[in-house]
Amino acid sequence: MPAMERERLVAHFEMTNRWLTQEVTGLTPAQLAFKAAPDKWSILDVVEHLTIAEPQYWQWVQDCLKQPAGAFVRPKHPDEETLWYGIDRTERNKTAAARESKGELKDGKKGLDQFLKLRAEMLSTAKSTQEDLRGREIQKSGTDLYQWFLMISVHSQRHILQIQEIKASAGYPR
């Protein structure tokens, strides 16, 4: 992996790790459980979603690394589009049922610890892998493995912004 790509990937993971920690740490049970509307997610729901989705996304990375590199030549979009996904919340998509919050997480710290434990493994890989991430396509998506790896961090950024929206909602406990 070129040094600049590695630095960007590592920096993004470090940023989202710190940012999620800052957004969730110290919240009261009422703040964690608050929903702006019955059909909206609480902060606990968001954290639970991340603890469900990221292991699945990470497994896809592991599976892709088992495939030979070099066959994939060009992603269908530039890296900037992957980064933009984390910033632009104007388009909202419902997550797949396999990644939906089940309402089972009751402890924000426990969820955050679970998230950060897996993130430590991801960050270690980002810092050390010598694999060709650009030469592998993830699940016939038109996305290379580098972009997918970056997307994992970008996905959490998107949900961190969702947490900020929850905190800014009318009725959020102060």
Short mmCIF file of N, CA and C in Angstrom, two decimals:
data_model
loop_
_atom_site.label_atom_id
_atom_site.label_comp_id
_atom_site.label_asym_id
_atom_site.label_seq_id
_atom_site.Cartn_x
_atom_site.Cartn_y
_atom_site.Cartn_z
N MET A 1 0.85 -1.17 0.00
CA MET A 1 0.00 0.00 0.00
C MET A 1 0.90 1.24 0.00
N PRO A 2 0.64 2.16 -0.89
CA PRO A 2 1.44 3.39 -0.87
C PRO A 2 1.34 4.11 0.48
N ALA A 3 2.42 4.73 0.88
CA ALA A 3 2.50 5.36 2.20
C ALA A 3 1.37 6.37 2.43
N MET A 4 1.04 7.18 1.43
CA MET A 4 -0.01 8.19 1.60
C MET A 4 -1.37 7.53 1.81
N GLU A 5 -1.66 6.47 1.09
CA GLU A 5 -2.94 5.79 1.28
C GLU A 5 -3.00 5.17 2.68
N ARG A 6 -1.91 4.59 3.12
CA ARG A 6 -1.88 4.01 4.47
C ARG A 6 -2.11 5.10 5.51
N GLU A 7 -1.43 6.24 5.37
CA GLU A 7 -1.58 7.34 6.32
C GLU A 7 -3.02 7.84 6.37
N ARG A 8 -3.65 7.94 5.21
CA ARG A 8 -5.04 8.41 5.17
C ARG A 8 -5.99 7.41 5.83
N LEU A 9 -5.78 6.14 5.54
CA LEU A 9 -6.63 5.10 6.12
C LEU A 9 -6.48 5.07 7.64
N VAL A 10 -5.25 5.07 8.11
CA VAL A 10 -4.98 5.04 9.55
C VAL A 10 -5.56 6.30 10.21
N ALA A 11 -5.34 7.45 9.61
CA ALA A 11 -5.84 8.71 10.19
C ALA A 11 -7.36 8.69 10.29
N HIS A 12 -8.04 8.16 9.28
CA HIS A 12 -9.49 8.14 9.32
C HIS A 12 -9.99 7.21 10.42
N PHE A 13 -9.38 6.05 10.55
CA PHE A 13 -9.77 5.13 11.62
C PHE A 13 -9.51 5.75 13.00
N GLU A 14 -8.36 6.36 13.17
CA GLU A 14 -8.05 6.99 14.46
C GLU A 14 -9.05 8.10 14.77
N MET A 15 -9.40 8.88 13.74
CA MET A 15 -10.36 9.98 13.93
C MET A 15 -11.72 9.45 14.36
N THR A 16 -12.23 8.44 13.65
CA THR A 16 -13.57 7.96 13.98
C THR A 16 -13.58 7.22 15.32
N ASN A 17 -12.49 6.57 15.68
CA ASN A 17 -12.42 5.95 17.01
C ASN A 17 -12.54 7.00 18.11
N ARG A 18 -11.74 8.06 17.99
CA ARG A 18 -11.77 9.14 19.00
C ARG A 18 -13.12 9.83 19.02
N TRP A 19 -13.65 10.10 17.84
CA TRP A 19 -14.88 10.87 17.72
C TRP A 19 -16.06 10.11 18.32
N LEU A 20 -16.19 8.83 17.99
CA LEU A 20 -17.28 8.06 18.58
C LEU A 20 -17.13 7.98 20.09
N THR A 21 -15.91 7.78 20.56
CA THR A 21 -15.65 7.74 22.00
C THR A 21 -16.10 9.04 22.65
N GLN A 22 -15.76 10.17 22.06
CA GLN A 22 -16.15 11.47 22.61
C GLN A 22 -17.66 11.66 22.61
N GLU A 23 -18.33 11.18 21.58
CA GLU A 23 -19.78 11.38 21.46
C GLU A 23 -20.57 10.51 22.43
N VAL A 24 -20.04 9.36 22.82
CA VAL A 24 -20.80 8.40 23.62
C VAL A 24 -20.41 8.41 25.09
N THR A 25 -19.15 8.68 25.38
CA THR A 25 -18.67 8.60 26.75
C THR A 25 -19.35 9.65 27.64
N GLY A 26 -19.79 9.20 28.80
CA GLY A 26 -20.37 10.11 29.79
C GLY A 26 -21.85 10.38 29.61
N LEU A 27 -22.49 9.78 28.62
CA LEU A 27 -23.92 10.02 28.45
C LEU A 27 -24.71 9.25 29.50
N THR A 28 -25.80 9.83 29.91
CA THR A 28 -26.67 9.17 30.90
C THR A 28 -27.50 8.08 30.20
N PRO A 29 -28.06 7.17 30.97
CA PRO A 29 -28.96 6.18 30.36
C PRO A 29 -30.11 6.83 29.58
N ALA A 30 -30.63 7.92 30.09
CA ALA A 30 -31.73 8.61 29.38
C ALA A 30 -31.25 9.19 28.06
N GLN A 31 -30.05 9.75 28.04
CA GLN A 31 -29.51 10.30 26.80
C GLN A 31 -29.24 9.18 25.78
N LEU A 32 -28.69 8.08 26.26
CA LEU A 32 -28.39 6.96 25.37
C LEU A 32 -29.66 6.34 24.77
N ALA A 33 -30.75 6.33 25.53
CA ALA A 33 -31.98 5.68 25.10
C ALA A 33 -32.95 6.61 24.38
N PHE A 34 -32.69 7.92 24.38
CA PHE A 34 -33.61 8.89 23.79
C PHE A 34 -33.81 8.63 22.29
N LYS A 35 -35.09 8.70 21.88
CA LYS A 35 -35.45 8.62 20.46
C LYS A 35 -36.23 9.88 20.11
N ALA A 36 -35.86 10.55 19.05
CA ALA A 36 -36.55 11.77 18.64
C ALA A 36 -37.98 11.46 18.17
N ALA A 37 -38.21 10.24 17.74
CA ALA A 37 -39.54 9.78 17.32
C ALA A 37 -39.54 8.25 17.46
N PRO A 38 -40.71 7.66 17.57
CA PRO A 38 -40.76 6.20 17.77
C PRO A 38 -40.05 5.39 16.68
N ASP A 39 -40.03 5.91 15.46
CA ASP A 39 -39.40 5.18 14.36
C ASP A 39 -37.93 5.55 14.15
N LYS A 40 -37.37 6.36 15.04
CA LYS A 40 -35.97 6.78 14.93
C LYS A 40 -35.10 5.95 15.87
N TRP A 41 -33.82 5.94 15.58
CA TRP A 41 -32.87 5.22 16.43
C TRP A 41 -32.43 6.08 17.59
N SER A 42 -32.12 5.42 18.69
CA SER A 42 -31.46 6.06 19.83
C SER A 42 -29.95 5.96 19.62
N ILE A 43 -29.20 6.63 20.48
CA ILE A 43 -27.74 6.51 20.42
C ILE A 43 -27.33 5.06 20.69
N LEU A 44 -28.00 4.38 21.61
CA LEU A 44 -27.72 2.96 21.85
C LEU A 44 -27.97 2.14 20.59
N ASP A 45 -29.03 2.46 19.87
CA ASP A 45 -29.31 1.74 18.62
C ASP A 45 -28.19 1.95 17.61
N VAL A 46 -27.69 3.17 17.52
CA VAL A 46 -26.61 3.46 16.59
C VAL A 46 -25.36 2.67 16.96
N VAL A 47 -25.01 2.68 18.24
CA VAL A 47 -23.82 1.95 18.69
C VAL A 47 -24.01 0.45 18.46
N GLU A 48 -25.20 -0.05 18.77
CA GLU A 48 -25.46 -1.47 18.54
C GLU A 48 -25.34 -1.81 17.05
N HIS A 49 -25.87 -0.96 16.20
CA HIS A 49 -25.73 -1.17 14.75
C HIS A 49 -24.26 -1.28 14.36
N LEU A 50 -23.44 -0.40 14.89
CA LEU A 50 -22.01 -0.45 14.56
C LEU A 50 -21.37 -1.74 15.05
N THR A 51 -21.80 -2.22 16.22
CA THR A 51 -21.22 -3.47 16.75
C THR A 51 -21.71 -4.69 15.98
N ILE A 52 -22.79 -4.54 15.24
CA ILE A 52 -23.29 -5.63 14.39
C ILE A 52 -22.68 -5.53 12.99
N ALA A 53 -22.69 -4.33 12.43
CA ALA A 53 -22.27 -4.14 11.04
C ALA A 53 -20.77 -4.28 10.84
N GLU A 54 -19.99 -3.68 11.71
CA GLU A 54 -18.54 -3.67 11.47
C GLU A 54 -17.91 -5.06 11.45
N PRO A 55 -18.32 -5.99 12.33
CA PRO A 55 -17.76 -7.34 12.19
C PRO A 55 -18.10 -7.99 10.85
N GLN A 56 -19.30 -7.72 10.35
CA GLN A 56 -19.67 -8.26 9.04
C GLN A 56 -18.81 -7.65 7.95
N TYR A 57 -18.65 -6.33 7.98
CA TYR A 57 -17.83 -5.65 6.98
C TYR A 57 -16.37 -6.12 7.05
N TRP A 58 -15.88 -6.31 8.27
CA TRP A 58 -14.51 -6.76 8.47
C TRP A 58 -14.34 -8.18 7.94
N GLN A 59 -15.34 -9.02 8.13
CA GLN A 59 -15.27 -10.38 7.60
C GLN A 59 -15.17 -10.35 6.08
N TRP A 60 -15.87 -9.43 5.45
CA TRP A 60 -15.78 -9.31 3.99
C TRP A 60 -14.35 -8.94 3.58
N VAL A 61 -13.70 -8.09 4.36
CA VAL A 61 -12.30 -7.77 4.09
C VAL A 61 -11.45 -9.03 4.19
N GLN A 62 -11.63 -9.78 5.27
CA GLN A 62 -10.85 -11.01 5.46
C GLN A 62 -11.10 -12.00 4.33
N ASP A 63 -12.33 -12.15 3.92
CA ASP A 63 -12.66 -13.06 2.82
C ASP A 63 -12.01 -12.61 1.52
N CYS A 64 -12.05 -11.32 1.27
CA CYS A 64 -11.47 -10.77 0.05
C CYS A 64 -9.95 -10.96 0.02
N LEU A 65 -9.31 -10.86 1.17
CA LEU A 65 -7.86 -11.05 1.24
C LEU A 65 -7.45 -12.48 0.92
N LYS A 66 -8.36 -13.41 1.00
CA LYS A 66 -8.07 -14.80 0.66
C LYS A 66 -8.04 -15.03 -0.85
N GLN A 67 -8.56 -14.04 -1.59
CA GLN A 67 -8.58 -14.14 -3.05
C GLN A 67 -7.27 -13.60 -3.63
N PRO A 68 -6.89 -14.08 -4.79
CA PRO A 68 -5.65 -13.56 -5.39
C PRO A 68 -5.79 -12.08 -5.76
N ALA A 69 -4.72 -11.37 -5.60
CA ALA A 69 -4.69 -9.94 -5.96
C ALA A 69 -4.29 -9.78 -7.41
N GLY A 70 -4.54 -8.59 -7.92
CA GLY A 70 -4.05 -8.22 -9.23
C GLY A 70 -5.07 -8.25 -10.34
N ALA A 71 -6.18 -8.92 -10.15
CA ALA A 71 -7.15 -9.05 -11.23
C ALA A 71 -8.00 -7.79 -11.39
N PHE A 72 -8.22 -7.07 -10.31
CA PHE A 72 -9.09 -5.89 -10.37
C PHE A 72 -8.24 -4.68 -10.72
N VAL A 73 -8.72 -3.89 -11.67
CA VAL A 73 -7.91 -2.78 -12.17
C VAL A 73 -8.40 -1.42 -11.72
N ARG A 74 -9.69 -1.15 -11.80
CA ARG A 74 -10.15 0.21 -11.55
C ARG A 74 -11.49 0.23 -10.83
N PRO A 75 -11.56 0.93 -9.69
CA PRO A 75 -12.86 1.06 -9.02
C PRO A 75 -13.80 1.93 -9.84
N LYS A 76 -15.10 1.74 -9.60
CA LYS A 76 -16.09 2.48 -10.38
C LYS A 76 -16.20 3.95 -9.97
N HIS A 77 -15.65 4.31 -8.81
CA HIS A 77 -15.70 5.71 -8.37
C HIS A 77 -14.42 6.04 -7.61
N PRO A 78 -14.10 7.33 -7.54
CA PRO A 78 -12.87 7.74 -6.82
C PRO A 78 -13.04 7.63 -5.30
N ASP A 79 -11.93 7.62 -4.59
CA ASP A 79 -11.94 7.53 -3.13
C ASP A 79 -12.77 8.65 -2.51
N GLU A 80 -12.77 9.81 -3.12
CA GLU A 80 -13.50 10.96 -2.58
C GLU A 80 -14.99 10.65 -2.44
N GLU A 81 -15.54 9.86 -3.33
CA GLU A 81 -16.96 9.50 -3.20
C GLU A 81 -17.19 8.63 -1.97
N THR A 82 -16.23 7.77 -1.67
CA THR A 82 -16.33 6.96 -0.45
C THR A 82 -16.31 7.88 0.77
N LEU A 83 -15.40 8.85 0.77
CA LEU A 83 -15.32 9.79 1.88
C LEU A 83 -16.59 10.64 1.99
N TRP A 84 -17.15 11.02 0.87
CA TRP A 84 -18.34 11.86 0.87
C TRP A 84 -19.52 11.14 1.51
N TYR A 85 -19.59 9.83 1.36
CA TYR A 85 -20.67 9.04 1.97
C TYR A 85 -20.73 9.27 3.48
N GLY A 86 -19.61 9.47 4.12
CA GLY A 86 -19.58 9.68 5.56
C GLY A 86 -20.03 11.06 5.98
N ILE A 87 -20.01 12.00 5.07
CA ILE A 87 -20.32 13.39 5.38
C ILE A 87 -21.76 13.73 5.02
N ASP A 88 -22.22 13.25 3.88
CA ASP A 88 -23.51 13.63 3.34
C ASP A 88 -24.62 12.73 3.86
N ARG A 89 -25.42 13.26 4.77
CA ARG A 89 -26.53 12.49 5.32
C ARG A 89 -27.86 12.90 4.70
N THR A 90 -27.81 13.58 3.54
CA THR A 90 -29.06 13.96 2.88
C THR A 90 -29.75 12.75 2.27
N GLU A 91 -28.97 11.76 1.84
CA GLU A 91 -29.54 10.52 1.32
C GLU A 91 -29.43 9.46 2.40
N ARG A 92 -30.57 8.95 2.81
CA ARG A 92 -30.59 7.96 3.89
C ARG A 92 -31.17 6.66 3.37
N ASN A 93 -30.49 5.60 3.69
CA ASN A 93 -30.92 4.28 3.27
C ASN A 93 -31.14 3.41 4.50
N LYS A 94 -32.16 2.60 4.45
CA LYS A 94 -32.40 1.66 5.54
C LYS A 94 -31.37 0.55 5.44
N THR A 95 -30.79 0.19 6.57
CA THR A 95 -29.78 -0.87 6.59
C THR A 95 -30.43 -2.23 6.36
N ALA A 96 -29.64 -3.18 5.94
CA ALA A 96 -30.13 -4.54 5.75
C ALA A 96 -30.55 -5.13 7.11
N ALA A 97 -31.49 -6.02 7.09
CA ALA A 97 -32.01 -6.61 8.32
C ALA A 97 -30.90 -7.24 9.17
N ALA A 98 -29.90 -7.79 8.52
CA ALA A 98 -28.80 -8.44 9.24
C ALA A 98 -27.96 -7.45 10.03
N ARG A 99 -28.09 -6.15 9.75
CA ARG A 99 -27.30 -5.14 10.44
C ARG A 99 -28.16 -4.17 11.25
N GLU A 100 -29.44 -4.46 11.39
CA GLU A 100 -30.33 -3.60 12.17
C GLU A 100 -30.08 -3.77 13.67
N SER A 101 -30.26 -2.68 14.38
CA SER A 101 -30.22 -2.74 15.83
C SER A 101 -31.41 -3.57 16.30
N LYS A 102 -31.16 -4.42 17.26
CA LYS A 102 -32.23 -5.28 17.80
C LYS A 102 -32.77 -4.73 19.12
N GLY A 103 -32.18 -3.60 19.58
CA GLY A 103 -32.59 -3.04 20.86
C GLY A 103 -32.06 -3.81 22.05
N GLU A 104 -31.02 -4.60 21.82
CA GLU A 104 -30.48 -5.46 22.88
C GLU A 104 -29.36 -4.78 23.67
N LEU A 105 -28.71 -3.80 23.10
CA LEU A 105 -27.62 -3.12 23.81
C LEU A 105 -28.22 -2.19 24.86
N LYS A 106 -27.81 -2.37 26.09
CA LYS A 106 -28.32 -1.56 27.20
C LYS A 106 -27.23 -0.72 27.85
N ASP A 107 -25.99 -0.99 27.51
CA ASP A 107 -24.84 -0.33 28.14
C ASP A 107 -23.96 0.29 27.05
N GLY A 108 -23.96 1.61 26.99
CA GLY A 108 -23.19 2.31 25.98
C GLY A 108 -21.70 2.02 26.06
N LYS A 109 -21.16 1.94 27.27
CA LYS A 109 -19.74 1.66 27.44
C LYS A 109 -19.39 0.27 26.92
N LYS A 110 -20.24 -0.70 27.20
CA LYS A 110 -20.00 -2.06 26.72
C LYS A 110 -19.99 -2.09 25.18
N GLY A 111 -20.93 -1.41 24.58
CA GLY A 111 -20.98 -1.34 23.11
C GLY A 111 -19.76 -0.65 22.53
N LEU A 112 -19.38 0.47 23.15
CA LEU A 112 -18.20 1.19 22.69
C LEU A 112 -16.95 0.33 22.83
N ASP A 113 -16.81 -0.36 23.95
CA ASP A 113 -15.65 -1.23 24.15
C ASP A 113 -15.59 -2.33 23.10
N GLN A 114 -16.74 -2.90 22.78
CA GLN A 114 -16.80 -3.94 21.76
C GLN A 114 -16.37 -3.38 20.40
N PHE A 115 -16.89 -2.20 20.07
CA PHE A 115 -16.54 -1.51 18.83
C PHE A 115 -15.03 -1.26 18.77
N LEU A 116 -14.46 -0.71 19.85
CA LEU A 116 -13.05 -0.35 19.85
C LEU A 116 -12.13 -1.58 19.83
N LYS A 117 -12.59 -2.67 20.38
CA LYS A 117 -11.78 -3.89 20.35
C LYS A 117 -11.57 -4.36 18.91
N LEU A 118 -12.65 -4.41 18.14
CA LEU A 118 -12.53 -4.80 16.73
C LEU A 118 -11.75 -3.74 15.96
N ARG A 119 -11.98 -2.49 16.27
CA ARG A 119 -11.26 -1.41 15.60
C ARG A 119 -9.76 -1.51 15.82
N ALA A 120 -9.33 -1.97 16.98
CA ALA A 120 -7.89 -2.14 17.23
C ALA A 120 -7.30 -3.14 16.24
N GLU A 121 -8.03 -4.20 15.97
CA GLU A 121 -7.57 -5.19 14.98
C GLU A 121 -7.51 -4.57 13.58
N MET A 122 -8.54 -3.82 13.23
CA MET A 122 -8.57 -3.17 11.92
C MET A 122 -7.41 -2.18 11.78
N LEU A 123 -7.21 -1.40 12.82
CA LEU A 123 -6.14 -0.40 12.79
C LEU A 123 -4.77 -1.05 12.69
N SER A 124 -4.58 -2.14 13.39
CA SER A 124 -3.32 -2.87 13.30
C SER A 124 -3.08 -3.35 11.87
N THR A 125 -4.12 -3.86 11.24
CA THR A 125 -4.00 -4.30 9.85
C THR A 125 -3.71 -3.13 8.93
N ALA A 126 -4.42 -2.03 9.12
CA ALA A 126 -4.19 -0.84 8.29
C ALA A 126 -2.74 -0.36 8.39
N LYS A 127 -2.18 -0.46 9.57
CA LYS A 127 -0.81 0.01 9.79
C LYS A 127 0.25 -0.93 9.22
N SER A 128 -0.09 -2.21 9.10
CA SER A 128 0.96 -3.17 8.79
C SER A 128 0.79 -4.00 7.52
N THR A 129 -0.41 -4.05 6.96
CA THR A 129 -0.61 -4.96 5.84
C THR A 129 0.30 -4.62 4.65
N GLN A 130 0.76 -5.66 4.02
CA GLN A 130 1.53 -5.52 2.79
C GLN A 130 0.72 -6.03 1.59
N GLU A 131 -0.54 -6.33 1.84
CA GLU A 131 -1.42 -6.86 0.79
C GLU A 131 -1.75 -5.78 -0.23
N ASP A 132 -2.03 -6.22 -1.45
CA ASP A 132 -2.47 -5.33 -2.52
C ASP A 132 -3.97 -5.12 -2.36
N LEU A 133 -4.35 -4.00 -1.77
CA LEU A 133 -5.76 -3.72 -1.54
C LEU A 133 -6.43 -3.15 -2.78
N ARG A 134 -5.65 -2.54 -3.65
CA ARG A 134 -6.21 -1.97 -4.88
C ARG A 134 -6.46 -3.03 -5.94
N GLY A 135 -5.77 -4.13 -5.86
CA GLY A 135 -5.89 -5.18 -6.88
C GLY A 135 -6.96 -6.21 -6.57
N ARG A 136 -7.80 -5.92 -5.60
CA ARG A 136 -8.88 -6.84 -5.22
C ARG A 136 -10.21 -6.09 -5.22
N GLU A 137 -11.20 -6.69 -5.83
CA GLU A 137 -12.55 -6.14 -5.83
C GLU A 137 -13.35 -6.81 -4.72
N ILE A 138 -14.10 -6.02 -3.98
CA ILE A 138 -14.90 -6.56 -2.89
C ILE A 138 -16.28 -6.95 -3.40
N GLN A 139 -16.60 -8.20 -3.34
CA GLN A 139 -17.91 -8.75 -3.65
C GLN A 139 -18.52 -8.25 -4.96
N LYS A 140 -17.73 -8.18 -6.00
CA LYS A 140 -18.21 -7.78 -7.33
C LYS A 140 -18.97 -6.46 -7.29
N SER A 141 -18.47 -5.54 -6.47
CA SER A 141 -19.16 -4.27 -6.24
C SER A 141 -18.64 -3.12 -7.11
N GLY A 142 -17.51 -3.34 -7.76
CA GLY A 142 -16.86 -2.24 -8.47
C GLY A 142 -16.01 -1.39 -7.54
N THR A 143 -15.88 -1.83 -6.30
CA THR A 143 -15.10 -1.13 -5.28
C THR A 143 -13.88 -1.98 -4.94
N ASP A 144 -12.73 -1.31 -4.87
CA ASP A 144 -11.55 -2.09 -4.49
C ASP A 144 -11.50 -2.24 -2.97
N LEU A 145 -10.64 -3.12 -2.53
CA LEU A 145 -10.58 -3.44 -1.11
C LEU A 145 -10.10 -2.25 -0.28
N TYR A 146 -9.22 -1.41 -0.82
CA TYR A 146 -8.81 -0.21 -0.09
C TYR A 146 -10.03 0.67 0.19
N GLN A 147 -10.85 0.91 -0.84
CA GLN A 147 -12.03 1.75 -0.65
C GLN A 147 -13.00 1.12 0.35
N TRP A 148 -13.12 -0.19 0.31
CA TRP A 148 -14.02 -0.85 1.25
C TRP A 148 -13.50 -0.71 2.68
N PHE A 149 -12.21 -0.89 2.85
CA PHE A 149 -11.59 -0.74 4.16
C PHE A 149 -11.84 0.69 4.67
N LEU A 150 -11.64 1.67 3.82
CA LEU A 150 -11.91 3.06 4.17
C LEU A 150 -13.39 3.26 4.46
N MET A 151 -14.25 2.58 3.70
CA MET A 151 -15.69 2.73 3.89
C MET A 151 -16.13 2.28 5.28
N ILE A 152 -15.45 1.30 5.85
CA ILE A 152 -15.81 0.86 7.20
C ILE A 152 -15.71 2.03 8.17
N SER A 153 -14.62 2.77 8.08
CA SER A 153 -14.45 3.92 8.96
C SER A 153 -15.42 5.04 8.60
N VAL A 154 -15.62 5.24 7.31
CA VAL A 154 -16.54 6.28 6.83
C VAL A 154 -17.97 5.97 7.28
N HIS A 155 -18.34 4.71 7.27
CA HIS A 155 -19.68 4.30 7.73
C HIS A 155 -19.89 4.73 9.19
N SER A 156 -18.88 4.53 10.01
CA SER A 156 -19.04 4.95 11.41
C SER A 156 -19.12 6.47 11.51
N GLN A 157 -18.38 7.17 10.66
CA GLN A 157 -18.46 8.64 10.65
C GLN A 157 -19.90 9.07 10.36
N ARG A 158 -20.51 8.43 9.42
CA ARG A 158 -21.90 8.74 9.07
C ARG A 158 -22.81 8.58 10.29
N HIS A 159 -22.56 7.54 11.08
CA HIS A 159 -23.39 7.30 12.25
C HIS A 159 -23.01 8.20 13.43
N ILE A 160 -21.79 8.65 13.47
CA ILE A 160 -21.41 9.65 14.47
C ILE A 160 -22.20 10.94 14.21
N LEU A 161 -22.33 11.31 12.95
CA LEU A 161 -23.14 12.48 12.61
C LEU A 161 -24.61 12.25 12.98
N GLN A 162 -25.07 11.01 12.83
CA GLN A 162 -26.42 10.67 13.26
C GLN A 162 -26.57 10.87 14.77
N ILE A 163 -25.57 10.47 15.53
CA ILE A 163 -25.59 10.68 16.99
C ILE A 163 -25.69 12.17 17.30
N GLN A 164 -24.95 12.99 16.57
CA GLN A 164 -25.02 14.44 16.79
C GLN A 164 -26.42 14.97 16.47
N GLU A 165 -27.05 14.42 15.44
CA GLU A 165 -28.42 14.82 15.12
C GLU A 165 -29.37 14.45 16.26
N ILE A 166 -29.19 13.25 16.81
CA ILE A 166 -30.02 12.83 17.95
C ILE A 166 -29.85 13.82 19.10
N LYS A 167 -28.61 14.17 19.40
CA LYS A 167 -28.34 15.10 20.51
C LYS A 167 -28.93 16.48 20.26
N ALA A 168 -29.07 16.86 19.00
CA ALA A 168 -29.62 18.17 18.67
C ALA A 168 -31.14 18.18 18.57
N SER A 169 -31.75 17.02 18.73
CA SER A 169 -33.22 16.91 18.62
C SER A 169 -33.92 17.59 19.78
N ALA A 170 -35.10 18.13 19.48
CA ALA A 170 -35.95 18.68 20.53
C ALA A 170 -36.30 17.56 21.50
N GLY A 171 -36.20 17.85 22.78
CA GLY A 171 -36.55 16.87 23.80
C GLY A 171 -35.39 16.01 24.26
N TYR A 172 -34.23 16.15 23.62
CA TYR A 172 -33.07 15.35 24.06
C TYR A 172 -32.72 15.77 25.49
N PRO A 173 -32.57 14.80 26.38
CA PRO A 173 -32.28 15.13 27.78
C PRO A 173 -30.91 15.81 27.93
N ARG A 174 -30.90 16.92 28.63
CA ARG A 174 -29.63 17.67 28.81
C ARG A 174 -29.01 17.35 30.13
#
